[in-house]
Short mmCIF file of C-alpha atoms in Angstrom, two decimals:
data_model
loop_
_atom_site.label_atom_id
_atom_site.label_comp_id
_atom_site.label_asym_id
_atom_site.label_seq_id
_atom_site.Cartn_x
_atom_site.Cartn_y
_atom_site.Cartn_z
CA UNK Q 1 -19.72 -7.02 -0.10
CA UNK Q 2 -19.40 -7.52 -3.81
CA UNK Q 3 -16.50 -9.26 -4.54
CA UNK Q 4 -14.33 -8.63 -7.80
CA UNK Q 5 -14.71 -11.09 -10.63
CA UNK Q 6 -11.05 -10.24 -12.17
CA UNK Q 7 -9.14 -12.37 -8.63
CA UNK Q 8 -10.89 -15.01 -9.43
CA UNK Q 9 -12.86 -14.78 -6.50
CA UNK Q 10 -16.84 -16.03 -6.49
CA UNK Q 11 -19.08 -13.74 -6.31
CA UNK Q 12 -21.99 -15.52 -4.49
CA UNK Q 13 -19.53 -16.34 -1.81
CA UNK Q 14 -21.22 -15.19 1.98
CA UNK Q 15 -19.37 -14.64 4.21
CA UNK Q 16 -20.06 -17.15 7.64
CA UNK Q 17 -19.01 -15.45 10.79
CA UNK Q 18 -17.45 -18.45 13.27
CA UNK Q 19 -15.98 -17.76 16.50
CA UNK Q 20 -12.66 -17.71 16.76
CA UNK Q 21 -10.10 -15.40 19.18
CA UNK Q 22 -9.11 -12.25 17.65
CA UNK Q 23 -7.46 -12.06 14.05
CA UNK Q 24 -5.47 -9.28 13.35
CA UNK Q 25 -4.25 -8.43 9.66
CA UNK Q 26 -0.77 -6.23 9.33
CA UNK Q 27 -0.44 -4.84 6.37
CA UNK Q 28 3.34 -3.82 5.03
CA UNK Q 29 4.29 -1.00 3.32
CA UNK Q 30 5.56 -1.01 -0.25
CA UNK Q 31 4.50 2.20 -2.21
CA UNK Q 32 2.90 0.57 -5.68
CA UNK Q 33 3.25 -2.89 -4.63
CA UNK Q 34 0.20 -2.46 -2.45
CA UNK Q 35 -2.12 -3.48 -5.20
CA UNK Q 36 -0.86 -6.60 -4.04
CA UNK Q 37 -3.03 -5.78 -0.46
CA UNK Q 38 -6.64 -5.88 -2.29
CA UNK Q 39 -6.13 -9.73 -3.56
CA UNK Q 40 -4.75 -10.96 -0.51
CA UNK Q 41 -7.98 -9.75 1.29
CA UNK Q 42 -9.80 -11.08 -1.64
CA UNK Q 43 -8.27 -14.67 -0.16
CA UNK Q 44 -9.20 -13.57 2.90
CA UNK Q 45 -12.90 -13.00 2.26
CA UNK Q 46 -13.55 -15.82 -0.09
CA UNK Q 47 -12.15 -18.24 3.10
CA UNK Q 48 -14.29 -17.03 5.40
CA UNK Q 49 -11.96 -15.37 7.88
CA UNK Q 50 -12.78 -11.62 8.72
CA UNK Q 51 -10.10 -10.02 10.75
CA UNK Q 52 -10.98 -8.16 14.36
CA UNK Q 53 -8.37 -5.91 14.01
CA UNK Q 54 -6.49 -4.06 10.88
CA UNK Q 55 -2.81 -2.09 11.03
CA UNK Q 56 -1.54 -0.63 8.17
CA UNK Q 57 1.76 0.91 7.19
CA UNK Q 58 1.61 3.38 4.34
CA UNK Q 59 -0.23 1.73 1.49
CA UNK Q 60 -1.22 -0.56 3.66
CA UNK Q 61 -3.12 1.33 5.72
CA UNK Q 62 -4.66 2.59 1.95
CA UNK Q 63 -6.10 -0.22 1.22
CA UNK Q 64 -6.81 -1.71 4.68
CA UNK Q 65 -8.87 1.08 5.26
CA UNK Q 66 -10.76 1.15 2.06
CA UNK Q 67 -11.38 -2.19 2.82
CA UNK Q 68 -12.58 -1.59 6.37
CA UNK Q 69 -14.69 1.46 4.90
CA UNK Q 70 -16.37 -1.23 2.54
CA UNK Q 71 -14.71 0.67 -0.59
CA UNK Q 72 -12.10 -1.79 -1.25
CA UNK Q 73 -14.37 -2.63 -4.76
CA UNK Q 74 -14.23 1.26 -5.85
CA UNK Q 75 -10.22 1.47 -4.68
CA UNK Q 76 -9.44 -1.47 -7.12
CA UNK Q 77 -11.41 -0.40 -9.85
CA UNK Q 78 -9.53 2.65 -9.47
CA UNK Q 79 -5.78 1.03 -9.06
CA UNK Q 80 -6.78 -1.30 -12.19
CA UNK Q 81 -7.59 2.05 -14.28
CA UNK Q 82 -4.20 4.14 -13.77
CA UNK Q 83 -2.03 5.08 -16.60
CA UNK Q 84 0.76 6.58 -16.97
CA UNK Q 85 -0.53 9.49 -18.16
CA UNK Q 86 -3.30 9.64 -15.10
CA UNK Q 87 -0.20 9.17 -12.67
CA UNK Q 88 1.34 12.55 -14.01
CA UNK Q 89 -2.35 14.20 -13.42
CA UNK Q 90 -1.65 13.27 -9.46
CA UNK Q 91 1.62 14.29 -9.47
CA UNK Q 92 0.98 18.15 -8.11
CA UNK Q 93 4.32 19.93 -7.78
CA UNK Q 94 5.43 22.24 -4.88
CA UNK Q 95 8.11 24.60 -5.59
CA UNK Q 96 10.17 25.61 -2.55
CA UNK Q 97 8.14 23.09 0.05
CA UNK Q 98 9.21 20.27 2.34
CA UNK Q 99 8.15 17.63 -0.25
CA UNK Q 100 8.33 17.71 -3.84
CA UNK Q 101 4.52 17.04 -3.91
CA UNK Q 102 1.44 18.49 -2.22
CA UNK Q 103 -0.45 15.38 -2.59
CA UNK Q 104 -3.79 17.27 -2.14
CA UNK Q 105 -4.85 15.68 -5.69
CA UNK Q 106 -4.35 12.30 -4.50
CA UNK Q 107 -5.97 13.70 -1.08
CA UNK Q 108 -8.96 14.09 -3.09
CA UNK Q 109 -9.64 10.94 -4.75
CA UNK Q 110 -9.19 9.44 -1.11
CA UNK Q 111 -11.75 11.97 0.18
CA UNK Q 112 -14.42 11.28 -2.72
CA UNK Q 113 -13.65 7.16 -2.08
CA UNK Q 114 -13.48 7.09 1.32
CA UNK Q 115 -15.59 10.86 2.67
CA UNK Q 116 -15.00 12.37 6.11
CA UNK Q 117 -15.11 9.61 8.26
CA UNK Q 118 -13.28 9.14 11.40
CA UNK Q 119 -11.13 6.26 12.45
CA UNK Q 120 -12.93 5.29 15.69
CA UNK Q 121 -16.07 5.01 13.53
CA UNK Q 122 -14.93 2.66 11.43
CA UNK Q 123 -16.89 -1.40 12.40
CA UNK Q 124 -13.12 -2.68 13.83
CA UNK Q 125 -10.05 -1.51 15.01
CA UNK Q 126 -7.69 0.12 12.44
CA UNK Q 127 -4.53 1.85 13.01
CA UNK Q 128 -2.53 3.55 9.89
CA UNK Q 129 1.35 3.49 11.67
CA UNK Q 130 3.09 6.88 11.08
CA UNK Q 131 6.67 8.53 12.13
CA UNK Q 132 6.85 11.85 14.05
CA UNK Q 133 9.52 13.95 12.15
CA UNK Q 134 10.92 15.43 15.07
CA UNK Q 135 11.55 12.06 17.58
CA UNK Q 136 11.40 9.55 15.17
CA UNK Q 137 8.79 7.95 17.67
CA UNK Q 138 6.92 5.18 15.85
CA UNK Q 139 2.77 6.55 16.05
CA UNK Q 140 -0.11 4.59 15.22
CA UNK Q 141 -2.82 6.73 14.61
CA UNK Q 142 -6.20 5.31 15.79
CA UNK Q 143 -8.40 8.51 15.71
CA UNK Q 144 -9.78 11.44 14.35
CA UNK Q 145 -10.17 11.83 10.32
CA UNK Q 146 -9.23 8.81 8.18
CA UNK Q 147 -7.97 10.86 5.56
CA UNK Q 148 -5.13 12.55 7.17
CA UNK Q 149 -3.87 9.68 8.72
CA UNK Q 150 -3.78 7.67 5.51
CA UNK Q 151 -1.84 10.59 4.33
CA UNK Q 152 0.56 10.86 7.04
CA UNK Q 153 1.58 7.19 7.02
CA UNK Q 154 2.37 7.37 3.45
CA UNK Q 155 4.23 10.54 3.27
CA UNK Q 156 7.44 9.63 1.95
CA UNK Q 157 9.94 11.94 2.81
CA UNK Q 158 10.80 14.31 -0.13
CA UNK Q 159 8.31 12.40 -2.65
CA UNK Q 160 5.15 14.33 -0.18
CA UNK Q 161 5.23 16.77 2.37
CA UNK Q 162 4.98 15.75 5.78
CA UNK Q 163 1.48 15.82 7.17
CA UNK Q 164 0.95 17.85 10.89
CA UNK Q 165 -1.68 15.73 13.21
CA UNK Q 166 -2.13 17.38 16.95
CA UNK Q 167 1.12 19.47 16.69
CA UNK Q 168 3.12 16.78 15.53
CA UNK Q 169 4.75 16.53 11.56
CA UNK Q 170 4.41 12.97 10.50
CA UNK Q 171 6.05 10.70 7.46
CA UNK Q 172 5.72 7.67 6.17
CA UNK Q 173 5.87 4.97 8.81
CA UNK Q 174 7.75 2.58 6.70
CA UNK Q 175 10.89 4.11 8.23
CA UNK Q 176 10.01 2.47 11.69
CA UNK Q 177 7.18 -0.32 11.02
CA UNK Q 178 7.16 -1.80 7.44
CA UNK Q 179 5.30 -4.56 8.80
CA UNK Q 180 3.08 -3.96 12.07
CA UNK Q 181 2.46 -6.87 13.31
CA UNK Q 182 3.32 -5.55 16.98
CA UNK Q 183 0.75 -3.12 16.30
CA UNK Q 184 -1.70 -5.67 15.66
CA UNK Q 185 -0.55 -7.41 18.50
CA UNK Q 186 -1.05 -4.63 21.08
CA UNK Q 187 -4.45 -3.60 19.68
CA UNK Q 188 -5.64 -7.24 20.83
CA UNK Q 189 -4.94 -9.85 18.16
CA UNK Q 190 -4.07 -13.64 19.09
CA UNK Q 191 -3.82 -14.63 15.76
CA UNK Q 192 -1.76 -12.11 13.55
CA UNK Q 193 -1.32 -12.67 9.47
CA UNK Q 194 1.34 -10.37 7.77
CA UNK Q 195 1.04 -9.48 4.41
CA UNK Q 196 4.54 -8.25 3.64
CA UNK Q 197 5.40 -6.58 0.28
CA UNK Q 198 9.19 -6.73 -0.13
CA UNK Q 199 9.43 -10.63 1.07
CA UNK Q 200 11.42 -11.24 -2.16
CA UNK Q 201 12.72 -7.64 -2.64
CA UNK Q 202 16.33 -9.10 -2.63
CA UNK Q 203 15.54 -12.98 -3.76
CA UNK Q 204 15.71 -14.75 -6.65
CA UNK Q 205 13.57 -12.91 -8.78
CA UNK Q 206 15.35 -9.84 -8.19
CA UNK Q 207 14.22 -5.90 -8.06
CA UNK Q 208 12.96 -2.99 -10.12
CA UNK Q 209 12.66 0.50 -9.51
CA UNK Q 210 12.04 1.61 -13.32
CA UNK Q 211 8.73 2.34 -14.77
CA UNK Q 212 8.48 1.24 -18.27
CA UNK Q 213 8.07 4.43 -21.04
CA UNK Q 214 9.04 2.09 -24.03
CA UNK Q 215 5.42 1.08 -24.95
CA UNK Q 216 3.90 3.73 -27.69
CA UNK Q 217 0.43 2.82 -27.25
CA UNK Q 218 -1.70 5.96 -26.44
CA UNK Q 219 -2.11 5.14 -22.30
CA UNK Q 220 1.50 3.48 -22.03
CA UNK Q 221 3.16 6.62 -23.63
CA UNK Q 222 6.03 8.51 -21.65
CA UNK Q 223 3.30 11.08 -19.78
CA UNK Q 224 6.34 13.85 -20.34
CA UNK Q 225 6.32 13.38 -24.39
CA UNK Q 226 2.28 13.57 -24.14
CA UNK Q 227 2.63 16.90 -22.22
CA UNK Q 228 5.41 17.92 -24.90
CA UNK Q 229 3.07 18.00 -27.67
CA UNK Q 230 0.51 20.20 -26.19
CA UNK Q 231 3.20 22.60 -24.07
CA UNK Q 232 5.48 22.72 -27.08
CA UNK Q 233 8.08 22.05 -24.38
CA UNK Q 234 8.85 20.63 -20.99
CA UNK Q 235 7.73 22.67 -17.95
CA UNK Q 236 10.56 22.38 -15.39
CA UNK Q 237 8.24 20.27 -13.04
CA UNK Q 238 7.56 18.00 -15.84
CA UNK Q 239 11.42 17.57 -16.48
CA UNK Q 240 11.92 17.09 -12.70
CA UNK Q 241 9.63 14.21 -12.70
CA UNK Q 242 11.19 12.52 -15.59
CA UNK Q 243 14.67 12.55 -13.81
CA UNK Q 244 12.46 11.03 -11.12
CA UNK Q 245 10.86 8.70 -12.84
CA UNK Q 246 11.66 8.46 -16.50
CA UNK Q 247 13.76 5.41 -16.42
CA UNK Q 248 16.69 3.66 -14.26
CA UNK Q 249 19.91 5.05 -15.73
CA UNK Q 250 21.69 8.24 -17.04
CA UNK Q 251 23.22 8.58 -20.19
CA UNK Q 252 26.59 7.30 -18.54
CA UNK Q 253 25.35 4.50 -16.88
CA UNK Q 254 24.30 5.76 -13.42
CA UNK Q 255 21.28 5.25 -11.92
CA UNK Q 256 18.42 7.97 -11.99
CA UNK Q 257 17.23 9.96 -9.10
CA UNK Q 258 13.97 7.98 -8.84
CA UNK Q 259 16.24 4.38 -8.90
CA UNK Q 260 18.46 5.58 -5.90
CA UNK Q 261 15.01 6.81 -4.06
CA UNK Q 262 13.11 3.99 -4.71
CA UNK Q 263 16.17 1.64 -3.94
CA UNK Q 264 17.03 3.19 -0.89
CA UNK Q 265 13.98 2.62 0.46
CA UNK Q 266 13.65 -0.86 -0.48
CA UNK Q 267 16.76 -1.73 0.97
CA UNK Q 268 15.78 0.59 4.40
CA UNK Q 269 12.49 -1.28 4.60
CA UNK Q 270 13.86 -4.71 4.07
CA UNK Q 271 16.52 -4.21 7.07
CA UNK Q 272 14.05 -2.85 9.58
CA UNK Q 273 11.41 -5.91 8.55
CA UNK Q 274 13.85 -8.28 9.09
CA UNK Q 275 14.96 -7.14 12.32
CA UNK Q 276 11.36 -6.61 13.35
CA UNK Q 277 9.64 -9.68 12.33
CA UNK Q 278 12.78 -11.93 13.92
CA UNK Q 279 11.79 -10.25 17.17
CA UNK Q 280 7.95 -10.09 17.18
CA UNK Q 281 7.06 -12.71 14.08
CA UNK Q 282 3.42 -12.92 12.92
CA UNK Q 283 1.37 -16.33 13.23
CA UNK Q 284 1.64 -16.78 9.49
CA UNK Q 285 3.57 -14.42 7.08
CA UNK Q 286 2.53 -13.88 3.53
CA UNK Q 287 5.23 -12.24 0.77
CA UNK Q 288 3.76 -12.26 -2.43
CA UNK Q 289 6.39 -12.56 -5.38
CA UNK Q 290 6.36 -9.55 -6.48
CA UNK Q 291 10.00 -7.79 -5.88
CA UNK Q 292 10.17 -7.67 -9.66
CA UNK Q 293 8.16 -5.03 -9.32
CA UNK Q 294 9.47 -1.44 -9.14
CA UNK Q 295 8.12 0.49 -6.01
CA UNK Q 296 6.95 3.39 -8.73
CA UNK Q 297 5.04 0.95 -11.11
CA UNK Q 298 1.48 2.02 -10.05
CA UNK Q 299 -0.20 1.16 -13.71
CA UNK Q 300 0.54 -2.65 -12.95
CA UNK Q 301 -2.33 -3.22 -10.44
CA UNK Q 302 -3.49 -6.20 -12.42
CA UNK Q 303 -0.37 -8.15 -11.85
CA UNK Q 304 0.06 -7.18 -8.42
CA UNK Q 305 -3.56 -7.88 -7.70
CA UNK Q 306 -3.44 -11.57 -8.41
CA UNK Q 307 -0.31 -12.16 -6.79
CA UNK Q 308 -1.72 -11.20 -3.80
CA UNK Q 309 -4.33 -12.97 -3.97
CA UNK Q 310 -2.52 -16.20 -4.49
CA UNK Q 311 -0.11 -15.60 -2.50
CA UNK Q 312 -2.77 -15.18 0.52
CA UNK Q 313 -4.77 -18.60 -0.95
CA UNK Q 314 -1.43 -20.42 -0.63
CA UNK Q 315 -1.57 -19.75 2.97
CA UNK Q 316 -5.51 -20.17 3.94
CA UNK Q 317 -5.20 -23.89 4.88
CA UNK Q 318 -2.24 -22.86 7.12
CA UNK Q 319 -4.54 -19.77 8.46
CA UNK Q 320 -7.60 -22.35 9.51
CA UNK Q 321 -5.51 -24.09 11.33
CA UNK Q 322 -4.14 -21.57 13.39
CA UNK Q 323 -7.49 -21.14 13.74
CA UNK Q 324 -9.10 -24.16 14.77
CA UNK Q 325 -6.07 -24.83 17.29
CA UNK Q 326 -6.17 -21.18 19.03
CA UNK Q 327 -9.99 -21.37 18.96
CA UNK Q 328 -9.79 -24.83 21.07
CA UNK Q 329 -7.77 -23.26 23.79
CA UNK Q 330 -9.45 -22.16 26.95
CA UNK Q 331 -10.49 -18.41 27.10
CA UNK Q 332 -7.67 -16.06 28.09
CA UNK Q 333 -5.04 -18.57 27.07
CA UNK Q 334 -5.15 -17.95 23.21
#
């Protein structure tokens, strides 16, 4: 696998398979912030250490899939090219339906990246960790068509409509598994690494939910005053999504539709981690700093990229020897 020159990572680097008991890699959820995914698994590859076994919440099961497919190359080059303006080209607006988008555009680009394949095809285990609607059962999905399931474990409720797998209407997982590392763990690991992307959500560096329109450059222009000058005005859509995403506050000081969406759900998936990992806690746990961040800022994959990836190289020494210990341990007792 080619890997990319702009984490730093070398690109003659082979990988050398060792044996070792089974690694699993949880991926968190995060919405934009899972840019942050690709470079950790940059540090991964570079050291060596291919994972058995892959969960994935939301845009974590994105990018661990990509990466499974062997398109995690074309799925950066594509995070690093977003604009602003190519955000508002996904956005596809459903009047009247259970989310406020379709997301068959973004469907698309998944299906030209990642084709029809099926989960159970893929080379190792992968699950993407979904929420049925109805129960509120937690539901990894670990067959049948890769692109639905991606698409049900990052359907955040009223951002995308729920997606219906075997009868059942699923959402984002996020709301019951930010982090799976029990996933990982009853799909086989011994060795678990969690890559979690709101480790620092509340910390010192503190949070944001904007996106940033104040840059007049051509790509970095407010998408809603390009598609002013050519509609002459606003489409209602268009002003929807700028309440949703134009900004943090209201003219009096309030926060903005997308800020309380966006917040909520970073203080939601902060509470369940916590509670989650303090029960079932992952061999080593990786939180790049990155909760400066806003949730919606999809155009910074550059930043968020890098982090990762240091992030996960600050923890590879830590990772071997997990490793080498577990590995030294007679069979069944790892």
């Amino acid at each position: 696998m080619r890997l990319g020159t702009k984490s730093g990572v070398n690109e003659n680097y082979h990988e050398t398979p060792r044996k070792h008991p089974p690694i699993g890699l949880a991926l968190g959820g995060g919405v934009a912030r899972g840019w942050a995914h690709i470079g950790a698994i940059r540090a991964l590859t570079e050291a060596g250490i291919r994972p058995d076994i892959i969960a994935g919440t939301s845009i974590g099961a994105l990018v661990g899939a990509a990466y499974i497919a062997g398109q995690l190359d074309t799925i950066e080059s594509w995070a690093r090219s977003l604009t602003k303006r190519k955000m508002l080209n996904y956005m596809d607006i459903r009047w009247g339906g259970s989310g406020l988008m379709r997301g068959d555009r973004l469907a698309k680009v998944l299906r030209h990246y990642l084709g029809d394949i099926n989960i159970e095809d893929l080379d190792r285990k992968f699950a993407a960790v979904a929420c049925d609607l109805r129960t509120g059962y937690e539901v990894w999905l670990q067959n049948g068509p890769l692109v639905p399931a991606l698409r049900a474990s990052y359907a955040l409720p009223g951002a995308f409509e729920p997606i219906k797998i075997d009868g059942r209407h699923m959402i984002d997982g996020a709301l019951v598994n930010p982090v799976p590392v029990s996933t990982c763990r009853a799909l086989g690991a011994h060795i678990v690494i969690a890559v979690s992307l709101n480790g620092d959500a509340f910390g010192p560096i503190g949070s944001s939910h904007d996106m940033d329109f104040d840059d007049k450059d051509e790509d970095a222009m407010d998408p809603f005053e390009l598609a002013g000058r050519s509609l002459n005005k606003l489409r209602p859509d268009r002003l929807l999504l700028k309440s949703l995403l134009g900004g943090t506050k209201t003219k009096n000081g309030s926060p903005k539709l997308g800020s309380v969406l966006m917040g909520t759900l970073n203080i939601v998936m902060d509470r369940i981690s916590r509670s989650r990992l303090a029960g079932d806690p992952p061999d080593v746990f990786v939180a790049p700093r990155i909760g400066h961040i806003g949730m919606a800022e999809f155009t910074r994959a550059d930043e968020l990229i890098e982090r990762g990836y240091r992030a996960m190289q600050h923890e590879i020494p830590l990772i071997q020897s997990v490793i080498d210990v577990l590995s030294q341990l007679p069979s069944g007792e790892a």
